[in-house]
Amino acid sequence: GTNPKTGKPNSVRLYSIAASRYGDDFTGETTTLCVRRATYWCPELGAEDPAKKGVCSNYLCDATPGTECKMTGPSGKVMLMPESDNYNADIIMVATGTGIAPYRAFWKRLFVENGPAAEAYKGVAWLFLGVANSDALLYDDELQAIKKKFPDNFKLDYALSREDTNKKGGK
């Protein structure tokens, strides 16, 4: 899209892919992103300020299935699972919020897809996910199903930083 302030194309936004090479539909022709809608709470208005909403995150969150998006990449650091000759290796994953995206590809390959990685993996994959409160837990249904089906190979720990109230009733 075009930046309304400058009239120039919007700058590139970086997102991590939250699917394995096969995509969530197993065709290898789609991908999944983990996107948090960017909003700004204005204390003076006592409401969200629509003039300060995230351009790309809101576009993606409002898109419907099948919406075509121009993508480029990958860029930056690459995160890879252990090589196929070391499927006994333990994998420790630590993430906060949407930083969980690349690890979703890991657990999909290891525990959901019917591929060589899922057949061969004998290690323990342990995910630590930190979020503010339980309503911000991402992929919880997927993770609980994996934990139930693979109790010896998958561990899951959540760190909730604002779940409880303090003495003044705040978070």
Short mmCIF file of C-alpha atoms in Angstrom, two decimals:
data_model
loop_
_atom_site.label_atom_id
_atom_site.label_comp_id
_atom_site.label_asym_id
_atom_site.label_seq_id
_atom_site.Cartn_x
_atom_site.Cartn_y
_atom_site.Cartn_z
CA GLY A 1 0.00 0.00 0.00
CA THR A 2 0.86 3.67 -0.03
CA ASN A 3 1.81 5.70 3.01
CA PRO A 4 -0.83 8.48 3.18
CA LYS A 5 1.62 10.88 4.88
CA THR A 6 4.38 10.61 2.26
CA GLY A 7 2.61 9.25 -0.83
CA LYS A 8 5.40 6.66 -1.09
CA PRO A 9 5.02 2.89 -0.76
CA ASN A 10 4.81 1.61 2.80
CA SER A 11 8.10 0.35 4.18
CA VAL A 12 8.85 -3.35 4.44
CA ARG A 13 7.53 -5.04 7.60
CA LEU A 14 9.22 -8.14 9.00
CA TYR A 15 7.17 -11.04 10.33
CA SER A 16 8.20 -14.56 11.27
CA ILE A 17 6.61 -17.46 9.46
CA ALA A 18 4.49 -19.65 11.74
CA ALA A 19 4.24 -22.69 9.47
CA SER A 20 6.61 -25.35 8.23
CA ARG A 21 7.67 -25.61 4.62
CA TYR A 22 4.44 -27.50 3.89
CA GLY A 23 2.13 -24.73 5.12
CA ASP A 24 -0.92 -25.34 7.29
CA ASP A 25 -2.75 -26.88 4.33
CA PHE A 26 0.18 -29.24 3.53
CA THR A 27 0.41 -28.08 -0.12
CA GLY A 28 3.62 -26.08 0.26
CA GLU A 29 1.90 -23.16 -1.51
CA THR A 30 0.66 -21.23 1.54
CA THR A 31 2.13 -19.89 4.72
CA THR A 32 0.96 -18.64 8.09
CA LEU A 33 2.08 -15.55 9.97
CA CYS A 34 1.59 -14.81 13.65
CA VAL A 35 0.49 -11.16 13.78
CA ARG A 36 -0.59 -9.04 16.72
CA ARG A 37 -2.90 -6.17 15.83
CA ALA A 38 -1.04 -2.95 16.66
CA THR A 39 -3.23 -0.38 18.41
CA TYR A 40 -2.55 2.66 20.56
CA TRP A 41 -4.56 3.49 23.66
CA CYS A 42 -4.91 7.26 24.05
CA PRO A 43 -5.30 8.24 27.70
CA GLU A 44 -6.76 11.63 26.74
CA LEU A 45 -9.46 10.04 24.56
CA GLY A 46 -9.95 7.12 26.92
CA ALA A 47 -10.08 4.93 23.82
CA GLU A 48 -7.98 3.51 21.01
CA ASP A 49 -6.73 6.18 18.61
CA PRO A 50 -7.48 4.92 15.06
CA ALA A 51 -5.03 7.46 13.62
CA LYS A 52 -2.19 5.58 15.31
CA LYS A 53 -3.07 2.01 14.41
CA GLY A 54 -0.51 -0.27 12.84
CA VAL A 55 -0.79 -0.15 9.06
CA CYS A 56 0.43 -3.61 8.13
CA SER A 57 -0.68 -5.54 11.22
CA ASN A 58 -4.22 -4.22 10.88
CA TYR A 59 -4.27 -4.93 7.15
CA LEU A 60 -3.18 -8.51 7.78
CA CYS A 61 -5.57 -9.00 10.71
CA ASP A 62 -8.48 -7.71 8.60
CA ALA A 63 -7.58 -9.78 5.53
CA THR A 64 -9.82 -12.70 4.66
CA PRO A 65 -8.65 -16.17 3.61
CA GLY A 66 -7.39 -16.05 0.05
CA THR A 67 -6.28 -12.41 0.16
CA GLU A 68 -3.13 -12.14 -1.91
CA CYS A 69 -0.23 -10.28 -0.31
CA LYS A 70 3.12 -9.35 -1.80
CA MET A 71 5.85 -11.01 0.25
CA THR A 72 9.60 -11.08 0.15
CA GLY A 73 12.26 -12.82 2.16
CA PRO A 74 13.51 -14.52 4.07
CA SER A 75 15.75 -11.96 5.71
CA GLY A 76 17.67 -11.85 8.96
CA LYS A 77 18.65 -14.85 11.05
CA VAL A 78 17.41 -18.32 10.20
CA MET A 79 16.28 -20.78 12.86
CA LEU A 80 16.67 -24.44 11.97
CA MET A 81 15.87 -27.64 13.80
CA PRO A 82 18.64 -30.17 14.48
CA GLU A 83 19.90 -32.07 11.45
CA SER A 84 18.13 -35.32 10.62
CA ASP A 85 21.02 -37.41 11.97
CA ASN A 86 20.44 -35.99 15.46
CA TYR A 87 16.73 -36.48 16.16
CA ASN A 88 17.49 -37.39 19.78
CA ALA A 89 18.52 -33.80 20.53
CA ASP A 90 16.43 -31.88 23.03
CA ILE A 91 15.06 -28.55 21.79
CA ILE A 92 14.43 -25.71 24.23
CA MET A 93 12.27 -22.90 22.84
CA VAL A 94 11.85 -19.57 24.67
CA ALA A 95 9.46 -16.94 23.30
CA THR A 96 7.26 -14.03 24.23
CA GLY A 97 4.09 -13.09 22.37
CA THR A 98 4.28 -13.36 18.59
CA GLY A 99 7.93 -14.42 18.95
CA ILE A 100 6.42 -17.89 19.16
CA ALA A 101 5.98 -17.94 15.35
CA PRO A 102 9.12 -19.82 14.27
CA TYR A 103 8.67 -22.38 17.04
CA ARG A 104 5.20 -23.21 15.76
CA ALA A 105 6.89 -24.50 12.60
CA PHE A 106 9.11 -26.69 14.81
CA TRP A 107 6.26 -28.31 16.73
CA LYS A 108 4.24 -28.76 13.55
CA ARG A 109 7.14 -30.67 11.90
CA LEU A 110 7.83 -32.73 15.01
CA PHE A 111 4.35 -33.54 16.28
CA VAL A 112 1.61 -32.69 13.77
CA GLU A 113 2.79 -33.43 10.23
CA ASN A 114 3.26 -36.98 9.02
CA GLY A 115 6.79 -36.52 7.76
CA PRO A 116 10.28 -37.86 8.39
CA ALA A 117 10.93 -35.45 11.28
CA ALA A 118 7.81 -36.58 13.15
CA GLU A 119 8.67 -40.25 12.64
CA ALA A 120 12.29 -39.89 13.76
CA TYR A 121 12.13 -37.39 16.64
CA LYS A 122 12.91 -38.97 20.03
CA GLY A 123 14.11 -35.95 22.01
CA VAL A 124 12.21 -33.55 24.24
CA ALA A 125 10.90 -30.27 22.85
CA TRP A 126 10.28 -27.83 25.69
CA LEU A 127 8.51 -24.53 25.10
CA PHE A 128 8.60 -21.60 27.51
CA LEU A 129 6.11 -18.90 26.47
CA GLY A 130 5.77 -15.58 28.25
CA VAL A 131 2.73 -13.34 27.84
CA ALA A 132 0.96 -10.74 29.94
CA ASN A 133 -2.12 -12.81 30.79
CA SER A 134 -3.88 -16.02 29.86
CA ASP A 135 -6.09 -14.43 27.19
CA ALA A 136 -2.89 -13.62 25.27
CA LEU A 137 -1.78 -17.27 25.05
CA LEU A 138 -1.25 -18.11 21.39
CA TYR A 139 -1.93 -21.56 19.92
CA ASP A 140 -2.94 -22.92 23.32
CA ASP A 141 -5.36 -25.51 21.87
CA GLU A 142 -2.64 -26.83 19.53
CA LEU A 143 -0.08 -26.94 22.33
CA GLN A 144 -2.36 -28.67 24.83
CA ALA A 145 -3.25 -31.33 22.23
CA ILE A 146 0.45 -31.99 21.53
CA LYS A 147 1.24 -32.11 25.26
CA LYS A 148 -1.54 -34.67 25.79
CA LYS A 149 -0.54 -36.85 22.81
CA PHE A 150 3.26 -36.68 23.39
CA PRO A 151 3.77 -36.35 27.17
CA ASP A 152 7.29 -37.81 27.04
CA ASN A 153 8.48 -35.64 24.16
CA PHE A 154 6.79 -32.27 24.67
CA LYS A 155 6.86 -29.98 27.69
CA LEU A 156 5.13 -26.64 28.02
CA ASP A 157 5.53 -23.85 30.57
CA TYR A 158 3.81 -20.47 30.56
CA ALA A 159 5.00 -17.31 32.31
CA LEU A 160 2.13 -14.87 32.90
CA SER A 161 3.38 -11.45 33.98
CA ARG A 162 0.08 -9.64 34.66
CA GLU A 163 -2.42 -12.35 35.52
CA ASP A 164 -2.66 -11.51 39.19
CA THR A 165 -3.67 -8.21 40.74
CA ASN A 166 -1.40 -6.23 43.04
CA LYS A 167 -2.37 -4.72 46.43
CA LYS A 168 -3.92 -1.72 44.70
CA GLY A 169 -6.02 -3.91 42.37
CA GLY A 170 -3.87 -3.21 39.31
CA LYS A 171 -2.00 -5.66 37.17
#
